[in-house]
mmCIF file of C-alpha atoms and ligand atoms in Angstrom:
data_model
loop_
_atom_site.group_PDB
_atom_site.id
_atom_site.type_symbol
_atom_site.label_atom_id
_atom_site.label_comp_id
_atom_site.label_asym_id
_atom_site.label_seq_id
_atom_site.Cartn_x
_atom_site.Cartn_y
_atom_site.Cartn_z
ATOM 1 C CA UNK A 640 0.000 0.000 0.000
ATOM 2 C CA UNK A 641 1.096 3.609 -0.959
ATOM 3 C CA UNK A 642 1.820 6.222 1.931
ATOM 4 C CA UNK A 643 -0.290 8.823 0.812
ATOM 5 C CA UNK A 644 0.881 11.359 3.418
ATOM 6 C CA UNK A 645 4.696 10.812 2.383
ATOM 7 C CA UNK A 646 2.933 11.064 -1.279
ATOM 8 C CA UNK A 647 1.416 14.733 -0.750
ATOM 9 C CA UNK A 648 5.367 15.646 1.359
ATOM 10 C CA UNK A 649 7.249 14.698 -1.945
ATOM 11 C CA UNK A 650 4.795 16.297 -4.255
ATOM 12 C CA UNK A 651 4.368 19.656 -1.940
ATOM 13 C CA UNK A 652 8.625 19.381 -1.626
ATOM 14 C CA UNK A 653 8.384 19.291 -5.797
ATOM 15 C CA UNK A 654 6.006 22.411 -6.208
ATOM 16 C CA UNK A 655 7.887 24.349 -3.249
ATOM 17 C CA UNK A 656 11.630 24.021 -4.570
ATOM 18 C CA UNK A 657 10.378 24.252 -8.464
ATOM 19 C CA UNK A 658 11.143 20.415 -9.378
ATOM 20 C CA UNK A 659 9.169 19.069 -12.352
ATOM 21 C CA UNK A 660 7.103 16.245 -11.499
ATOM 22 C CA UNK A 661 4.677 14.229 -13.982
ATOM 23 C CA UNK A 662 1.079 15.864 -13.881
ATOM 24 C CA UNK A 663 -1.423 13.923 -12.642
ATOM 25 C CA UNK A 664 -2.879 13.137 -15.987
ATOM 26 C CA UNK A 665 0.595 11.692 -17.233
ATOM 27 C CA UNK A 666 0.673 9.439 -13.802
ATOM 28 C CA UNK A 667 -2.765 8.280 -14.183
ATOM 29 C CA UNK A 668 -1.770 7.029 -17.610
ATOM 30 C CA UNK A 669 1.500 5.405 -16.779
ATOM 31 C CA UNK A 670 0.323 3.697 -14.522
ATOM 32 C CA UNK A 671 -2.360 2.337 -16.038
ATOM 33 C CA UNK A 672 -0.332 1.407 -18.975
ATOM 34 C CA UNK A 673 2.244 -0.488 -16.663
ATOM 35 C CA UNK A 674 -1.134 -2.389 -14.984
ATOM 36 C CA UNK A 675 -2.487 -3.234 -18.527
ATOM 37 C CA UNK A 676 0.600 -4.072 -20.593
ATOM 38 C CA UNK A 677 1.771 -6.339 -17.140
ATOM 39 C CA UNK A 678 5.035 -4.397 -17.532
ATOM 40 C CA UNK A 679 7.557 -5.691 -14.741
ATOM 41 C CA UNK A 680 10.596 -3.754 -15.326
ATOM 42 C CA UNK A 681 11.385 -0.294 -16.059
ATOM 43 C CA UNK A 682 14.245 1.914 -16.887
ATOM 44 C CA UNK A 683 13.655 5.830 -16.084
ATOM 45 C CA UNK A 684 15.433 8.148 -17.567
ATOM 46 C CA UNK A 685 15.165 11.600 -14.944
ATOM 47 C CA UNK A 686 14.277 10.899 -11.559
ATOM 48 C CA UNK A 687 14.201 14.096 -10.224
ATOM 49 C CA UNK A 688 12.914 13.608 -6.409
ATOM 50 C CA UNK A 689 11.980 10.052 -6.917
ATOM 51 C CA UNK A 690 8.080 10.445 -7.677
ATOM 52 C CA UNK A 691 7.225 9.227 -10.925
ATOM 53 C CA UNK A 692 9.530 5.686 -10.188
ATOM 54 C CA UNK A 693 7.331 5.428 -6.652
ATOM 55 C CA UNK A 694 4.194 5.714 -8.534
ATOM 56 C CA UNK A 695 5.397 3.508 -11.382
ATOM 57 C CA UNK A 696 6.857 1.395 -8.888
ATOM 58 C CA UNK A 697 3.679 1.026 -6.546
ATOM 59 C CA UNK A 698 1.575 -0.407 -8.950
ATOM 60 C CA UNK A 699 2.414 -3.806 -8.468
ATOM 61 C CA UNK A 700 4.972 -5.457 -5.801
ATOM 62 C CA UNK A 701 6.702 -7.870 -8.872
ATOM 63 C CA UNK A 702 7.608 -3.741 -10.289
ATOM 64 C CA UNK A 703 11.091 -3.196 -10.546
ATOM 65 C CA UNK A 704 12.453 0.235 -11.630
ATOM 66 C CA UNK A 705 15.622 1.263 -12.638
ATOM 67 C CA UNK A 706 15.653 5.172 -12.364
ATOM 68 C CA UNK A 707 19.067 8.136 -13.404
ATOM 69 C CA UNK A 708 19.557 11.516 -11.956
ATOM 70 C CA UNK A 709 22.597 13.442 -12.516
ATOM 71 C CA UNK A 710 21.512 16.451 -10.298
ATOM 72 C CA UNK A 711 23.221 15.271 -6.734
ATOM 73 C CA UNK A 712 20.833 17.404 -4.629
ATOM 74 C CA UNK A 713 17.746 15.581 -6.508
ATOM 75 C CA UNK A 714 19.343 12.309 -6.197
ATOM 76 C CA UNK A 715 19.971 12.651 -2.225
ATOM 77 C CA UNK A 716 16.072 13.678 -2.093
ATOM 78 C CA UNK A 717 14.977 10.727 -4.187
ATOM 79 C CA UNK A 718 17.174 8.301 -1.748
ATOM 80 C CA UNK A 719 15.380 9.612 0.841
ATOM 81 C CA UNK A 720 11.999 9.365 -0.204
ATOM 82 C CA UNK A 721 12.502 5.337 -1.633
ATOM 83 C CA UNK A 722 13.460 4.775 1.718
ATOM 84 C CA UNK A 723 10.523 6.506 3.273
ATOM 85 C CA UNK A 724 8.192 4.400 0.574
ATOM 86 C CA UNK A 725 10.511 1.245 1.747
ATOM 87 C CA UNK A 726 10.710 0.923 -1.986
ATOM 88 C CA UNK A 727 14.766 0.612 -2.286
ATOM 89 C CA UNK A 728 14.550 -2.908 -2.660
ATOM 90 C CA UNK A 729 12.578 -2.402 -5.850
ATOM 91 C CA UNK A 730 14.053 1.115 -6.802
ATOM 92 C CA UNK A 731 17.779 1.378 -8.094
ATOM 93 C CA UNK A 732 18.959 4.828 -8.405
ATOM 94 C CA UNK A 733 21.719 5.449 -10.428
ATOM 95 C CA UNK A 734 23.532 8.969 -9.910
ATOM 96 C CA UNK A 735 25.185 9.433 -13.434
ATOM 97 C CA UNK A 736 24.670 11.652 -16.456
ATOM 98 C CA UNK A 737 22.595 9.273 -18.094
ATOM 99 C CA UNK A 738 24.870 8.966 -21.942
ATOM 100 C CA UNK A 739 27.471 7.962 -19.600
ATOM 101 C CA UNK A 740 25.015 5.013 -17.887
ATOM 102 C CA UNK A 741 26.397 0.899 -18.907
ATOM 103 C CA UNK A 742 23.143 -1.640 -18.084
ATOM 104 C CA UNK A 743 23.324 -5.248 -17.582
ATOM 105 C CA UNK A 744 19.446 -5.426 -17.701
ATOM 106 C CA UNK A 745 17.202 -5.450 -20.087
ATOM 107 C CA UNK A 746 13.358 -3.347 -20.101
ATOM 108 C CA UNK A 747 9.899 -3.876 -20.794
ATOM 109 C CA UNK A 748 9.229 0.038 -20.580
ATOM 110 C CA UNK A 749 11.555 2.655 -20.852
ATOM 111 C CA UNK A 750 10.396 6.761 -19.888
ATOM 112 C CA UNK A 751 12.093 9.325 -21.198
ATOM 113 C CA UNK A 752 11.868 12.541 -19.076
ATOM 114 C CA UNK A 753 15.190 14.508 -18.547
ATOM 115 C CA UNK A 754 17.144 17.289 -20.654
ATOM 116 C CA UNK A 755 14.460 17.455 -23.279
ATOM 117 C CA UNK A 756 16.786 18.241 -26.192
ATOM 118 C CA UNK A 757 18.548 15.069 -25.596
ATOM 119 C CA UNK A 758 15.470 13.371 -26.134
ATOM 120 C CA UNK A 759 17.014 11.475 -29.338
ATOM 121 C CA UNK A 760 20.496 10.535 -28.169
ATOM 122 C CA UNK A 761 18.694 9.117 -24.899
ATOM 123 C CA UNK A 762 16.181 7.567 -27.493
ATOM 124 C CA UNK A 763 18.901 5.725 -29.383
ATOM 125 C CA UNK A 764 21.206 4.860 -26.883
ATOM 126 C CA UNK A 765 18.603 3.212 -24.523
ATOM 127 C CA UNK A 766 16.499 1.310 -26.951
ATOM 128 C CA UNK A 767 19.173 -1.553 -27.090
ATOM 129 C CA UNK A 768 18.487 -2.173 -23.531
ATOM 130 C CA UNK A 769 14.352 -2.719 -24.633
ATOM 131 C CA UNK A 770 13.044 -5.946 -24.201
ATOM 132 C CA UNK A 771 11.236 -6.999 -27.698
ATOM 133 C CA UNK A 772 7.996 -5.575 -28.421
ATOM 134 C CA UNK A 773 9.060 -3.146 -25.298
ATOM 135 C CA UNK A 774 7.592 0.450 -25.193
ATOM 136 C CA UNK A 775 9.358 3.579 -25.083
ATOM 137 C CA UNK A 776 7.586 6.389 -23.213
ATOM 138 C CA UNK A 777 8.407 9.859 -23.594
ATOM 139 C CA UNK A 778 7.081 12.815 -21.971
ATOM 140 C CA UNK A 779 6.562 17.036 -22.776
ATOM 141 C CA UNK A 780 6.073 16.192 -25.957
ATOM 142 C CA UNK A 781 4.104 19.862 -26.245
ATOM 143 C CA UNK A 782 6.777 21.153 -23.944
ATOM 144 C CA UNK A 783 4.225 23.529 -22.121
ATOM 145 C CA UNK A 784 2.291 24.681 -24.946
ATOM 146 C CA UNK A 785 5.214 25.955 -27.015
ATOM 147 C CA UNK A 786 5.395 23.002 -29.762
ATOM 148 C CA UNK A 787 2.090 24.527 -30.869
ATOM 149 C CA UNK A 788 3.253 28.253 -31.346
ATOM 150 C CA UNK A 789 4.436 29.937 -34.194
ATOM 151 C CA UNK A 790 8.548 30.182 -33.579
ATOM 152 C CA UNK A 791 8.116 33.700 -33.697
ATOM 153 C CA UNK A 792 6.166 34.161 -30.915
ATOM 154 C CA UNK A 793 8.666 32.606 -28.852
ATOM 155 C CA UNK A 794 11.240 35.514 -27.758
ATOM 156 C CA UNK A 795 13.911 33.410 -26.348
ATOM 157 C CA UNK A 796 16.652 32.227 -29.017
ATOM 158 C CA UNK A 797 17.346 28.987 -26.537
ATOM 159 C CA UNK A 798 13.652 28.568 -26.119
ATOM 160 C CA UNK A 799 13.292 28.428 -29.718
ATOM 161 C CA UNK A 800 16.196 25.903 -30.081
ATOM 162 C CA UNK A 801 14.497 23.991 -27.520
ATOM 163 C CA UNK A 802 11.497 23.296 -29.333
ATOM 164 C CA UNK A 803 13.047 22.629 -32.612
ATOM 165 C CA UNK A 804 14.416 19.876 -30.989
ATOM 166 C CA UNK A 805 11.337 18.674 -29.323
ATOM 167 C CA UNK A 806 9.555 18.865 -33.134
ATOM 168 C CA UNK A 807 12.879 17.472 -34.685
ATOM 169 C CA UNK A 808 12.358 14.160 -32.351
ATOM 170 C CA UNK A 809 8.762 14.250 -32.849
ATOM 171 C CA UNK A 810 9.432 13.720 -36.819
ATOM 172 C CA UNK A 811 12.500 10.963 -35.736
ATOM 173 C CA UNK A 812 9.366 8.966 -33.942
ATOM 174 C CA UNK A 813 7.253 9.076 -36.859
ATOM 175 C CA UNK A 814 10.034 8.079 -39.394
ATOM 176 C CA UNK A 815 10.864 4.993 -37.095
ATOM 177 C CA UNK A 816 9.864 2.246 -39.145
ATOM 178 C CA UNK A 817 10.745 0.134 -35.731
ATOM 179 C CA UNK A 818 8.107 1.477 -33.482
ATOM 180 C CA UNK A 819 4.686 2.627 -33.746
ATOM 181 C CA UNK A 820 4.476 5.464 -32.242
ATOM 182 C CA UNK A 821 1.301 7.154 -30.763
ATOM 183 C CA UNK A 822 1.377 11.111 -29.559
ATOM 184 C CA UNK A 823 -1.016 11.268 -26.088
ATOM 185 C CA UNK A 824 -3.114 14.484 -25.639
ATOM 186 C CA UNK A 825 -2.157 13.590 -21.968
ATOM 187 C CA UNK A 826 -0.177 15.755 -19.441
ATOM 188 C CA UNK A 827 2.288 17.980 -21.524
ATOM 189 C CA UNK A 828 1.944 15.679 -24.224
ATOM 190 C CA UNK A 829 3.272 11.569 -23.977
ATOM 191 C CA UNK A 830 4.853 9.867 -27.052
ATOM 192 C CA UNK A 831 4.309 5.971 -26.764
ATOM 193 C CA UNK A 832 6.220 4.123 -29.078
ATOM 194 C CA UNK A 833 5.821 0.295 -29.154
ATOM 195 C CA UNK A 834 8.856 -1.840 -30.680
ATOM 196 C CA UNK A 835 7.445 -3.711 -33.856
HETATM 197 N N1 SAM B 909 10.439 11.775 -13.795
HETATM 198 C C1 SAM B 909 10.399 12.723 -12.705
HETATM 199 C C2 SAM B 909 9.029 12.718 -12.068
HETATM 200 O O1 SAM B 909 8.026 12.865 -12.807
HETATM 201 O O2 SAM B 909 8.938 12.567 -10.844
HETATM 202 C C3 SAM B 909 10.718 14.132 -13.197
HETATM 203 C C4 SAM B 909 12.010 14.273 -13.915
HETATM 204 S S1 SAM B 909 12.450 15.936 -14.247
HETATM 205 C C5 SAM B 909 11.260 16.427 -15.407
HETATM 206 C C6 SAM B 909 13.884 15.739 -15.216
HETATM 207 C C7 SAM B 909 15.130 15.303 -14.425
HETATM 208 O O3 SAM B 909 16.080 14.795 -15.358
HETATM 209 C C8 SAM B 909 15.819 16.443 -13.714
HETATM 210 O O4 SAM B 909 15.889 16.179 -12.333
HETATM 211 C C9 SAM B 909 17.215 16.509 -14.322
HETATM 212 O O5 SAM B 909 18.254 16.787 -13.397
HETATM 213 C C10 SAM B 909 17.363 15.101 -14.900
HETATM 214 N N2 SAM B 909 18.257 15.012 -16.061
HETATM 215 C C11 SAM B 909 18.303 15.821 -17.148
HETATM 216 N N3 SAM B 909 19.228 15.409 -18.017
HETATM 217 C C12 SAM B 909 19.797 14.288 -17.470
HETATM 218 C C13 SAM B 909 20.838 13.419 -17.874
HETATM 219 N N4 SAM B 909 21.499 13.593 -19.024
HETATM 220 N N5 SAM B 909 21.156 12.375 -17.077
HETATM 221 C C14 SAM B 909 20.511 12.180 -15.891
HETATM 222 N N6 SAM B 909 19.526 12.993 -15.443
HETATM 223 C C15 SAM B 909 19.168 14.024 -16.223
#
């Protein structure tokens, strides 16, 4: 059973010190896809504070999740909070840059949701560690709003550059003739690409 008190501490500790957790829409349909698909283990790309691999994590007690922050303060506050969930038997946090990351395991589901203009080079060098007919998850697809814009509304130069990477790895998921992907109206936007 979840701790729903230590639940509303993590996610209040999130909005309060400006971390970036999932929505609530994007959890409800993770998790849902990990019950339905009987997904059992899971690599996470961006842990942040440790909430989206809890929640991924307490959907079923055969869950594993393998989860990579490089941020050191974020890491120490997702340690802490596994522990709290006594989920660190089921939890492996890896503190690493994640391109720099060697697995032994393999993955039924891997979710993207770090430095989104490394969406690609995460894309490519993780999906040799997905299990066959394995899903790739990745989220802000619509990035807050901004895919959507016209560029020039968007002041920022790096903002700009930003998106035109999210779009530019939008159009590498459709070209994939090795996954189907789907793009989710669903939190800021999931793309769910199942291996052929
Ligand atoms: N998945 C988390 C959740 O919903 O609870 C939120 C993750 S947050 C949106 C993205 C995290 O990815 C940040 O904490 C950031 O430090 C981390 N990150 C970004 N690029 C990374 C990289 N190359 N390697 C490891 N972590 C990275």
């Amino acid at each position: 059973m979840i701790n729903e008190n230590e639940l509303k501490r993590i996610r209040e500790y999130a909005e309060l010190n400006n971390i970036p957790i999932m929505t609530d829409g994007g959890i409800t349909y993770l998790t849902h896809y990990i019950k339905t698909h009987s997904i059992k283990n899971i690599l996470e790309v961006g842990t942040a504070i440790g909430y989206s691999a809890i929640m991924m994590c307490s959907v079923g007690s055969d869950i594993t999740v393998t989860t990579i922050e490089r941020d050191e303060k974020r890491y120490l506050e997702a340690l802490k909070n596994i522990k709290a969930m006594h989920l660190e038997d089921r939890i492996h946090l890896i503190y690493k840059d994640a391109l720099d990351v060697k697995l032994d395991d393999k993955f039924d589901l891997i979710f993207i949701d770090a430095a989104k203009a490394q969406n690609q080079k995460f894309f490519l060098k993780f999906e040799g560690y997905l299990n066959d007919h394995g899903t790739i998850i990745t989220d802000n697809m619509k990035f807050h709003g901004l895919v959507d814009k016209n560029p020039e509304e968007i002041e920022s130069k790096n903002l700009r550059q930003l998106v035109r990477k999210v779009k530019d790895y939008k159009e590498f998921l459709i070209k994939n003739d090795d996954y189907q992907t789907d793009f989710l109206d669903v939190g800021d936007g999931l793309a769910v690409s199942v291996k052929y």
